[in-house]
Short mmCIF file of C-alpha atoms in Angstrom, two decimals:
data_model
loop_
_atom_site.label_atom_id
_atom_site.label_comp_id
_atom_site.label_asym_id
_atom_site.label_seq_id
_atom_site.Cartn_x
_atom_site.Cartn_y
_atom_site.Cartn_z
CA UNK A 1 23.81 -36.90 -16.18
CA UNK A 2 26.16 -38.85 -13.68
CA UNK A 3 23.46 -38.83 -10.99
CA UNK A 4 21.42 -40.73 -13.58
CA UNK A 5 23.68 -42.98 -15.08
CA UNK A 6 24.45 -43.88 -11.32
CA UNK A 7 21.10 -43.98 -10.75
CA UNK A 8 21.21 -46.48 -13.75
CA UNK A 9 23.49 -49.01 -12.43
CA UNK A 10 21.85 -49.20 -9.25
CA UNK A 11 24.66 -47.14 -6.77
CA UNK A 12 22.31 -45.26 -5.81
CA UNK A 13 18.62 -45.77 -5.55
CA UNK A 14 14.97 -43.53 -5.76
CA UNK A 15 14.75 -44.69 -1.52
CA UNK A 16 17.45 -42.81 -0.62
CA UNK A 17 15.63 -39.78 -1.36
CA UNK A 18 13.89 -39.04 1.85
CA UNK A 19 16.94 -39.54 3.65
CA UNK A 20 19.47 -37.24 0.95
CA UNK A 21 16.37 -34.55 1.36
CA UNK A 22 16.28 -34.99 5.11
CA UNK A 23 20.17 -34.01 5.57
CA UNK A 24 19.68 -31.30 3.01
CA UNK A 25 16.77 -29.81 4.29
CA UNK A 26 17.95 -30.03 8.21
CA UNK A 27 21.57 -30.32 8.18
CA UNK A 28 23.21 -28.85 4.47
CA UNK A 29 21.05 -26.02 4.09
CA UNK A 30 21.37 -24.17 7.70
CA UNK A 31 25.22 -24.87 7.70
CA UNK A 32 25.44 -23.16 4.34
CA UNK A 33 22.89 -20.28 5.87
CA UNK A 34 24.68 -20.01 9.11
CA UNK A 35 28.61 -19.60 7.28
CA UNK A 36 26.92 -16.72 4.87
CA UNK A 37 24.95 -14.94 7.33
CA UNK A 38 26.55 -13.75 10.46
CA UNK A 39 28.94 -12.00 7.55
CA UNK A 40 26.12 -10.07 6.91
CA UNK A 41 25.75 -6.19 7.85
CA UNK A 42 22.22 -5.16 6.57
CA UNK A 43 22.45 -0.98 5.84
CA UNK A 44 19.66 0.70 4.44
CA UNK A 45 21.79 1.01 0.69
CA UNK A 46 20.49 -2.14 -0.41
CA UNK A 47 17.01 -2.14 1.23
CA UNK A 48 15.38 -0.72 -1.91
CA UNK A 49 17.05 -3.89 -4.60
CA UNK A 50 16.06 -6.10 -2.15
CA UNK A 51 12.56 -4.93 -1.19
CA UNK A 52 11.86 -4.85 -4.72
CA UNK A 53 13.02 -8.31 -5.49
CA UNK A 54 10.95 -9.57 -1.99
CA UNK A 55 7.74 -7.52 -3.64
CA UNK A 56 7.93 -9.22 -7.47
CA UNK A 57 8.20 -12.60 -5.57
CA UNK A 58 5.22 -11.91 -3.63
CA UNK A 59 3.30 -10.81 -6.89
CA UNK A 60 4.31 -14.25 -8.44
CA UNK A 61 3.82 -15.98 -5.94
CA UNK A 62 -0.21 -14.81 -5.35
CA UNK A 63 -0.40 -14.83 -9.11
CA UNK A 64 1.01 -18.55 -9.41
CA UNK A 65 -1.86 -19.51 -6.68
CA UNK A 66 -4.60 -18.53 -8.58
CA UNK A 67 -3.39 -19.85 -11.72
CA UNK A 68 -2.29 -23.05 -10.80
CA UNK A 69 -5.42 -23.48 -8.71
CA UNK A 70 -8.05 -21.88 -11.11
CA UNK A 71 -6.61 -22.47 -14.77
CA UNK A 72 -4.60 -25.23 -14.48
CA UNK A 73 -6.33 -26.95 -11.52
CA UNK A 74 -3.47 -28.61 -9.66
CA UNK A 75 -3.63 -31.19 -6.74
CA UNK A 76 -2.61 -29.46 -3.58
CA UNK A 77 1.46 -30.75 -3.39
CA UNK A 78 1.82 -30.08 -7.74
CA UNK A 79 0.16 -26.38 -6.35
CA UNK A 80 2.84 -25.98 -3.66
CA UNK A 81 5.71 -26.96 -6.25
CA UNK A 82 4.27 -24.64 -8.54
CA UNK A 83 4.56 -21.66 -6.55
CA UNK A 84 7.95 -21.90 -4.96
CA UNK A 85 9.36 -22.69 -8.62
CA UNK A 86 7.52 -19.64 -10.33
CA UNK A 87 8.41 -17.05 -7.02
CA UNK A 88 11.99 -18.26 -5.95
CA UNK A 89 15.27 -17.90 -7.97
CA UNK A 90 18.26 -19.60 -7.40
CA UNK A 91 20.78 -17.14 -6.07
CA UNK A 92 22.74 -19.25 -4.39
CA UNK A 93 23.83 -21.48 -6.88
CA UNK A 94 23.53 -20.38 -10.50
CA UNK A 95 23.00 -16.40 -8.88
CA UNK A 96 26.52 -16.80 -8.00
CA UNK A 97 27.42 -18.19 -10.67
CA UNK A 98 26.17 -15.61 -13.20
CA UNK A 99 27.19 -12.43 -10.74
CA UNK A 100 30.45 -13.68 -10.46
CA UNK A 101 31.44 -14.01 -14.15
CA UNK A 102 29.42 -10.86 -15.31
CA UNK A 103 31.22 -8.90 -12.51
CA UNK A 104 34.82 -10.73 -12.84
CA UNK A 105 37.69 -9.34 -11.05
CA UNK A 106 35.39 -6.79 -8.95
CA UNK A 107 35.17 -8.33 -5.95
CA UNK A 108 33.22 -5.24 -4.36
CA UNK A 109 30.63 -5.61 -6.26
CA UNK A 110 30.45 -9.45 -6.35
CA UNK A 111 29.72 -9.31 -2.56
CA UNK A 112 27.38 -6.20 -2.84
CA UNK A 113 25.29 -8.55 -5.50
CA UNK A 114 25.59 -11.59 -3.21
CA UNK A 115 24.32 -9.86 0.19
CA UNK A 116 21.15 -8.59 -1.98
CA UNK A 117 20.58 -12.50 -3.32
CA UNK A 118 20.72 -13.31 0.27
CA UNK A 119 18.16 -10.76 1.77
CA UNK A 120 15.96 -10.76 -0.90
CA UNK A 121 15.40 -14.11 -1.92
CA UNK A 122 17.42 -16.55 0.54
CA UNK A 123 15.94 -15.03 3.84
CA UNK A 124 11.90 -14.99 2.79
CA UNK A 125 12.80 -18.02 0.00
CA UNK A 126 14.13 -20.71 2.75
CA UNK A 127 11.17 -19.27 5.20
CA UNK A 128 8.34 -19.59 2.25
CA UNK A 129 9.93 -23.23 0.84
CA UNK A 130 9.32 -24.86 4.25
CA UNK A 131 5.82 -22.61 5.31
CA UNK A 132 4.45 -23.63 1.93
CA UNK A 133 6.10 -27.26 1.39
CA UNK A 134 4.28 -27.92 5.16
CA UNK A 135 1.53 -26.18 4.01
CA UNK A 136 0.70 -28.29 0.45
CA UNK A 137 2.12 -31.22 1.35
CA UNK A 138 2.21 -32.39 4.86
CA UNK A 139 -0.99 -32.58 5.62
CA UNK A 140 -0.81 -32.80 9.80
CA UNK A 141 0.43 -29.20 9.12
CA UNK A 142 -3.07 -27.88 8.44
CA UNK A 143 -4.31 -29.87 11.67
CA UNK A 144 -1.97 -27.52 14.12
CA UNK A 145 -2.58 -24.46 16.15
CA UNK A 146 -1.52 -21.06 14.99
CA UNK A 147 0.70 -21.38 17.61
CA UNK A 148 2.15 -24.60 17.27
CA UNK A 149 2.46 -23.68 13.61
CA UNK A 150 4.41 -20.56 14.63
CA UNK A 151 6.85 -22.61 16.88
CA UNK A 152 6.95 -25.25 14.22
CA UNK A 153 8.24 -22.28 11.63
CA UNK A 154 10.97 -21.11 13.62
CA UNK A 155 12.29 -24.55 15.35
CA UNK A 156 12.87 -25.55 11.30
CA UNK A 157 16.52 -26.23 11.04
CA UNK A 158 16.69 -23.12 8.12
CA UNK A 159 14.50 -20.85 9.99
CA UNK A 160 16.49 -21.47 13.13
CA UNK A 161 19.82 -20.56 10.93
CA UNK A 162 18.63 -17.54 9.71
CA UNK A 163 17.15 -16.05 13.03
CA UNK A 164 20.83 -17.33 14.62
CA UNK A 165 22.82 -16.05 11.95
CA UNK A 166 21.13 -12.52 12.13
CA UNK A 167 21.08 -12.05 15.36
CA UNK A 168 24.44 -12.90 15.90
CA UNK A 169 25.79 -10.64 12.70
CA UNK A 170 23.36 -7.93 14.12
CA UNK A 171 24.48 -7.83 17.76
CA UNK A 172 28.07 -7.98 16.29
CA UNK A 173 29.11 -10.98 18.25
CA UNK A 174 33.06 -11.98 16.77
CA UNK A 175 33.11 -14.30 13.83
CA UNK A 176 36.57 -15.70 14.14
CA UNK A 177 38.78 -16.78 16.93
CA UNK A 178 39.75 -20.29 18.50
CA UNK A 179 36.14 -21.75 18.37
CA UNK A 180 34.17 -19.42 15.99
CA UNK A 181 36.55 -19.96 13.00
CA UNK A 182 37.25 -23.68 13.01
CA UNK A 183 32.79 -23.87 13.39
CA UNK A 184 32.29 -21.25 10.55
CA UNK A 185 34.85 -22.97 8.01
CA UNK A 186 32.61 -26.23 9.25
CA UNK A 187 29.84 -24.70 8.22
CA UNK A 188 30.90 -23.50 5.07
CA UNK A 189 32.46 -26.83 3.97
CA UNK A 190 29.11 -28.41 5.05
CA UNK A 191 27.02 -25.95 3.06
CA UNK A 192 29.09 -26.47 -0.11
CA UNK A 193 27.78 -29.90 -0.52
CA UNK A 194 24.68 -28.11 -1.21
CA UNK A 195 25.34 -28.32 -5.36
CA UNK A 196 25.81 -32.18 -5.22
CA UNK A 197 22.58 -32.76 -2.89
CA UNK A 198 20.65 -31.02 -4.91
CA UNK A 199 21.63 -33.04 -8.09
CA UNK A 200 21.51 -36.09 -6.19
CA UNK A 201 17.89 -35.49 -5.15
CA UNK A 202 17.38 -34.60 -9.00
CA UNK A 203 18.50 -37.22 -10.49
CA UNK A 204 16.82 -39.66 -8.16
CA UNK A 205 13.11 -37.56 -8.41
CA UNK A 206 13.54 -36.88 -12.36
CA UNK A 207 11.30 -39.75 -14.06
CA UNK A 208 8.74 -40.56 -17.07
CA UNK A 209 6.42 -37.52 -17.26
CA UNK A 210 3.34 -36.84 -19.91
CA UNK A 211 4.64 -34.14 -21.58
CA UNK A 212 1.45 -33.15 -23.04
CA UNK A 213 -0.49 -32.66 -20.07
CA UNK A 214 2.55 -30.74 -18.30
CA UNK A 215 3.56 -28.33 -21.02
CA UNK A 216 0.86 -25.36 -19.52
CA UNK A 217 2.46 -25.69 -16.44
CA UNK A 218 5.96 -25.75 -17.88
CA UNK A 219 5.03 -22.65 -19.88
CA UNK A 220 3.31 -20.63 -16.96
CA UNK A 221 6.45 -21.59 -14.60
CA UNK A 222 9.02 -20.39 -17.39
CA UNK A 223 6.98 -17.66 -18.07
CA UNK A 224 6.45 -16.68 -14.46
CA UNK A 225 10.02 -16.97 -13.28
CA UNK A 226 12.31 -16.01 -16.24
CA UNK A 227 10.47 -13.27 -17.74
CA UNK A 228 7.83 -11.67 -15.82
CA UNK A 229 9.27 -11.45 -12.62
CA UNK A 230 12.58 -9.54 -13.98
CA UNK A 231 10.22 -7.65 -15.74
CA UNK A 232 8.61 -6.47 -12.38
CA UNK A 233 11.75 -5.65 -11.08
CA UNK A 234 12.99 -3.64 -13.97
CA UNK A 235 9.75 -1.96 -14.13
CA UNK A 236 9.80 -1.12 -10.65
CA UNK A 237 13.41 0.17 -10.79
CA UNK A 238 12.32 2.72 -13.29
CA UNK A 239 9.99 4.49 -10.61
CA UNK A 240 13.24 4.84 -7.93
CA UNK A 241 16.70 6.69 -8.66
CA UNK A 242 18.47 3.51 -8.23
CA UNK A 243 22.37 3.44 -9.09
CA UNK A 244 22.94 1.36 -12.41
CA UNK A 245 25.01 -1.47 -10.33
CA UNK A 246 22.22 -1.96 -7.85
CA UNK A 247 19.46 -2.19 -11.44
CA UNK A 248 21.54 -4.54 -12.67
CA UNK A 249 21.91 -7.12 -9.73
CA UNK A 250 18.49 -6.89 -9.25
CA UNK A 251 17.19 -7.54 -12.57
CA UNK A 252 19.69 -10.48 -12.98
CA UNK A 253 18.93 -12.12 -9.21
CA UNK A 254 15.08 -11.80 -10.29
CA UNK A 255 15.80 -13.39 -13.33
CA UNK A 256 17.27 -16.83 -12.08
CA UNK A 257 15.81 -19.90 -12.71
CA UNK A 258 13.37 -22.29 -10.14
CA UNK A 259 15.27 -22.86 -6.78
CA UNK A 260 17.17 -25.83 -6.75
CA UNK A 261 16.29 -25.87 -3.29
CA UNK A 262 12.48 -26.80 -3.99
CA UNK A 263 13.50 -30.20 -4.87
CA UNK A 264 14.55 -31.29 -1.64
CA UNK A 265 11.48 -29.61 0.21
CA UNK A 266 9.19 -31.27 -2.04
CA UNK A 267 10.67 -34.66 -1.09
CA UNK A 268 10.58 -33.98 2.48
CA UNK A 269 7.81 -32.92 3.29
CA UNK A 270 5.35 -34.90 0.24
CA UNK A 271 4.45 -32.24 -2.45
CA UNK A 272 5.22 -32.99 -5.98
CA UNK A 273 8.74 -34.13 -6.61
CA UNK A 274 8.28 -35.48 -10.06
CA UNK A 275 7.18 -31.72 -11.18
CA UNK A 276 9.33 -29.90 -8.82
CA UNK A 277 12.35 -31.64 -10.67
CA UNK A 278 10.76 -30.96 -13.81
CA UNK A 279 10.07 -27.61 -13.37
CA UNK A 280 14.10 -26.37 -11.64
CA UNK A 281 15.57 -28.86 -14.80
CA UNK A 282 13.24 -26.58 -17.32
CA UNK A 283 13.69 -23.65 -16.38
CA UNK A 284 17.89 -24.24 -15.77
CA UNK A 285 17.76 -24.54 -19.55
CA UNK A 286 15.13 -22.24 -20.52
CA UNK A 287 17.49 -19.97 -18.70
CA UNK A 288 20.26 -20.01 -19.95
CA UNK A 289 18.58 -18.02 -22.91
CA UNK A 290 16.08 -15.53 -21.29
CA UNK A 291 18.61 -13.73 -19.38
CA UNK A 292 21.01 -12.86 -21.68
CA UNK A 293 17.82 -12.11 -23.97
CA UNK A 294 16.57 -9.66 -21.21
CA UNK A 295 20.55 -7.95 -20.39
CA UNK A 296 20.15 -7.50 -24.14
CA UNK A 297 16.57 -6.07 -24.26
CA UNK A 298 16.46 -3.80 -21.25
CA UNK A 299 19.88 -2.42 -22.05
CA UNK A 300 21.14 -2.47 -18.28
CA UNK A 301 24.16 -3.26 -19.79
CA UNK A 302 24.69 -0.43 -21.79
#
């Protein structure tokens, strides 16, 4: 609402988009990837949550193809938009969020819950937004050689964090001392800008929509995202003898809504903005019922 009424008086203005989505794409994003990552110590505990997470995102994400393609027969950047919103969750922001007030005062668990958000959706999620946002919406990215496309995937500022941050957590290089604390706590201050980018780039690429024409792909999305996909997840956790902690966390993580994130990758690299803004601000409120609907219906809880 203050983005907009800002918006409104003219403080800020719909051209500064490209530039707000530039910095968050190649600047916000990998700081805030970097200062979470080389914390991380992947053991084979939390492979299972976060395989099964990575494998109902995958399942959306083909299914949310053929729809939007077949059924509701998008243009090729609405069809990009469309699929990161209905596979990818936002952990990072309102996944947080929701772990840390559900899990209050065990702080254990709260960072058990936020390495399995970052393996399972903020690893293949910040790979997929920029392979797919190229892929739908920039159109030179079609033109390229496998190769080139390759290179092109792993130069991206995000990729490039994640491959760094890994690498460095896995080889167990130090992460503090003279130089590496001062540029971690950089990073992390950087990175936790991320909340007000991405409701800067909101507000500027919210706008006049038809709501008639858009409410099947508002429905699929919400349908895709909030209720199906947890539903994969819970399903799946009934076929493993997972502990009740690590059911939990998943089913919540898989039930987040659209990534946040998808708004600034739609703006820089041409897919849908309009829709990508409408779909994260739909299914943010949509949200905020279906998951305390599913806690209460799957009795995980209890």
């Amino acid at each position: 609402m203050l983005i907009l009424l800002l918006r409104g008086i003219g403080i800020i203005r719909k051209s500064d988009a490209p530039f707000i989505s530039r910095l968050t794409v190649d600047v916000v994003l990998p700081a805030l990837l970097v200062s979470k990552l080389v914390f991380v110590k992947i053991d084979a505990t939390i492979l299972l949550p976060c395989l099964q997470i990575v494998f109902s995102e995958f399942l959306i994400g083909i299914a949310a193809y053929f729809s939007g393609k077949y059924i509701l027969r998008l243009e090729r950047p609405s069809l990009g938009v469309f699929i990161l919103c209905c596979a990818f969750g936002s952990t990072a922001i309102l996944g947080t969020a929701y772990i840390t007030a559900i899990f209050n005062g065990n702080d254990a668990t709260i960072a058990h819950a936020l390495l399995i958000a970052e393996i399972s959706n903020g690893i293949p999620g910040y790979i997929f937004l920029y392979v797919i946002s190229k892929r739908f919406g920039d159109n030179s990215f079609i033109q390229e050689s496998m190769l080139k496309r390759f290179f092109s995937i792993a130069l991206s500022p995000p990729v490039a964090a994640i491959i760094l941050s890994l690498t460095w957590s896995g080889l167990e290089f130090p992460t503090e001392g003279v130089i590496i604390t001062p540029l971690i706590n950089a990073a992390n201050y950087v990175g936790s800008s991320l909340v007000l980018m991405i409701a800067l780039l909101n507000g500027l690429a919210i706008g006049p929509m038809p709501i008639r024409n858009n409410i099947p792909i508002v429905f699929l999305c919400i349908t895709f995202v909030l209720i199906i996909k947890p539903l994969i997840v819970y399903e799946i956790n009934g076929l493993y003898d997972l502990a009740l902690q690590d059911r939990q966390i998943s089913v919540i993580e898989s039930a987040m809504p659209s990534a946040n994130a998808v708004i600034a990758y739609a703006i820089r690299y041409n897919c849908d903005q309009l829709l990508a803004a409408v779909l994260v601000t739909s299914t943010a409120i949509i949200g905020a019922f279906t998951l305390p609907f599913l806690m209460q219906y799957l009795k995980i809880f209890i």
